[in-house]
Amino acid sequence: MKKPNKTLDVFSENQKQMIAKTLINLREVNFLTQTDIAHHLHLSSSTISHYEKGITVPPTEIIFRLAEFYDVTTDYILGRCASKTNLNDTYALKLTNKMTIGDAVEIMTKMNDAEREHLAYFIEVIGKSKK
């Protein structure tokens, strides 16, 4: 007789709570209820509640579906990065005809503190003039 497979608990309690808080935040900033999410994912409201209480962690398929639904990365849901978007896509965006955002970030990492302060001030001034 074959023994049932045990699910490995790969998440610490802190990680479970971080995932739960992220799911709550994503739902709330989108003005949705647990019932709304449950309906969209074809799950029960109690399942969504368990995810948001950190009782259970959504399986991979559900994490993918949640990321797609909220337009965030799976890493964001799992607490592996602070950015909701795929930085590779962001860095590939053209800043000018000759420079991407990634190129600009690379240049900024090579600047000293004073140069970065000047650049930040310049960006703030331009941002305020556009309002």
CSV table of C-alpha atoms in Angstrom, one decimal, residues 5-122:
chain,number,residue,atom,x,y,z
A,5,ASN,CA,2.6,12.2,0.0
A,6,LYS,CA,3.2,14.7,2.7
A,7,THR,CA,3.3,18.3,1.7
A,8,LEU,CA,6.6,19.9,2.6
A,9,ASP,CA,6.3,23.0,4.6
A,10,VAL,CA,8.9,25.2,3.0
A,11,PHE,CA,7.7,28.5,4.4
A,12,SER,CA,8.6,29.7,7.9
A,13,GLU,CA,5.8,31.2,10.0
A,14,ASN,CA,7.2,34.7,9.3
A,15,GLN,CA,7.1,34.0,5.5
A,16,LYS,CA,3.5,32.7,5.8
A,17,GLN,CA,2.4,35.9,7.6
A,18,MET,CA,4.2,38.1,5.0
A,19,ILE,CA,2.5,36.3,2.2
A,20,ALA,CA,-0.9,36.7,4.0
A,21,LYS,CA,-0.3,40.4,4.6
A,22,THR,CA,0.6,40.9,0.9
A,23,LEU,CA,-2.6,39.1,-0.2
A,24,ILE,CA,-4.7,41.2,2.1
A,25,ASN,CA,-3.0,44.4,0.9
A,26,LEU,CA,-3.5,43.5,-2.8
A,27,ARG,CA,-7.1,42.7,-2.2
A,28,GLU,CA,-7.8,45.9,-0.2
A,29,VAL,CA,-6.0,48.4,-2.5
A,30,ASN,CA,-8.1,46.9,-5.3
A,31,PHE,CA,-11.3,47.4,-3.3
A,32,LEU,CA,-12.2,43.7,-3.4
A,33,THR,CA,-13.7,41.3,-0.9
A,34,GLN,CA,-12.6,37.7,-0.2
A,35,THR,CA,-15.7,36.6,-2.0
A,36,ASP,CA,-14.7,38.6,-5.1
A,37,ILE,CA,-11.3,36.8,-5.1
A,38,ALA,CA,-12.8,33.4,-4.4
A,39,HIS,CA,-15.2,33.9,-7.3
A,40,HIS,CA,-12.5,34.9,-9.7
A,41,LEU,CA,-10.3,31.9,-8.7
A,42,HIS,CA,-13.2,29.5,-8.5
A,43,LEU,CA,-12.3,28.8,-4.8
A,44,SER,CA,-14.3,29.1,-1.6
A,45,SER,CA,-14.2,32.2,0.5
A,46,SER,CA,-12.9,30.1,3.4
A,47,THR,CA,-9.9,29.1,1.3
A,48,ILE,CA,-9.1,32.8,0.6
A,49,SER,CA,-9.5,33.5,4.3
A,50,HIS,CA,-7.0,30.7,5.2
A,51,TYR,CA,-4.5,32.3,2.7
A,52,GLU,CA,-5.0,35.7,4.3
A,53,LYS,CA,-4.7,34.4,7.9
A,54,GLY,CA,-1.5,32.5,7.0
A,55,ILE,CA,-3.0,29.2,7.9
A,56,THR,CA,-2.2,27.9,4.4
A,57,VAL,CA,0.0,29.2,1.6
A,58,PRO,CA,-1.6,29.2,-1.8
A,59,PRO,CA,-0.3,26.5,-4.1
A,60,THR,CA,1.9,27.5,-7.1
A,61,GLU,CA,-0.9,27.5,-9.6
A,62,ILE,CA,-3.0,29.9,-7.4
A,63,ILE,CA,0.0,32.2,-6.8
A,64,PHE,CA,0.5,32.4,-10.6
A,65,ARG,CA,-3.2,33.2,-11.0
A,66,LEU,CA,-3.2,35.8,-8.2
A,67,ALA,CA,-0.1,37.5,-9.7
A,68,GLU,CA,-1.8,37.6,-13.1
A,69,PHE,CA,-5.0,38.9,-11.6
A,70,TYR,CA,-3.3,41.7,-9.6
A,71,ASP,CA,-0.7,42.4,-12.3
A,72,VAL,CA,2.2,41.8,-9.9
A,73,THR,CA,5.1,39.3,-9.9
A,74,THR,CA,5.0,36.0,-8.1
A,75,ASP,CA,8.1,37.2,-6.3
A,76,TYR,CA,6.2,40.1,-4.9
A,77,ILE,CA,3.4,37.9,-3.5
A,78,LEU,CA,6.0,35.6,-2.0
A,79,GLY,CA,7.9,38.6,-0.4
A,80,ARG,CA,11.0,38.0,-2.4
A,81,CYS,CA,11.1,41.5,-3.8
A,82,ALA,CA,9.6,44.9,-3.0
A,83,SER,CA,8.7,45.7,-6.6
A,84,LYS,CA,5.3,44.7,-7.9
A,85,THR,CA,6.5,44.7,-11.5
A,86,ASN,CA,9.1,42.8,-13.4
A,87,LEU,CA,12.2,44.9,-13.2
A,88,ASN,CA,13.7,43.4,-16.4
A,89,ASP,CA,10.7,44.8,-18.3
A,90,THR,CA,11.1,48.2,-16.5
A,91,TYR,CA,14.8,48.4,-17.1
A,92,ALA,CA,14.3,47.7,-20.8
A,93,LEU,CA,12.1,50.7,-21.3
A,94,LYS,CA,13.6,53.4,-23.5
A,95,LEU,CA,14.6,56.6,-21.6
A,96,THR,CA,15.9,58.1,-24.8
A,97,ASN,CA,16.7,56.8,-28.3
A,98,LYS,CA,20.1,55.8,-27.0
A,99,MET,CA,19.5,54.9,-23.4
A,100,THR,CA,17.2,52.5,-21.4
A,101,ILE,CA,16.2,52.9,-17.8
A,102,GLY,CA,18.6,50.1,-17.1
A,103,ASP,CA,21.5,52.1,-18.6
A,104,ALA,CA,20.6,55.0,-16.5
A,105,VAL,CA,20.5,52.9,-13.3
A,106,GLU,CA,23.9,51.5,-14.2
A,107,ILE,CA,25.3,55.0,-14.6
A,108,MET,CA,23.7,56.1,-11.3
A,109,THR,CA,25.3,53.1,-9.4
A,110,LYS,CA,28.7,54.5,-10.5
A,111,MET,CA,28.0,58.0,-9.2
A,112,ASN,CA,29.3,59.3,-5.9
A,113,ASP,CA,27.0,60.5,-3.2
A,114,ALA,CA,27.2,64.2,-4.2
A,115,GLU,CA,26.4,63.4,-7.9
A,116,ARG,CA,23.4,61.3,-6.9
A,117,GLU,CA,22.2,64.1,-4.6
A,118,HIS,CA,22.4,66.6,-7.6
A,119,LEU,CA,20.6,64.1,-9.9
A,120,ALA,CA,17.8,63.5,-7.3
A,121,TYR,CA,17.4,67.3,-6.9
A,122,PHE,CA,17.2,67.8,-10.7
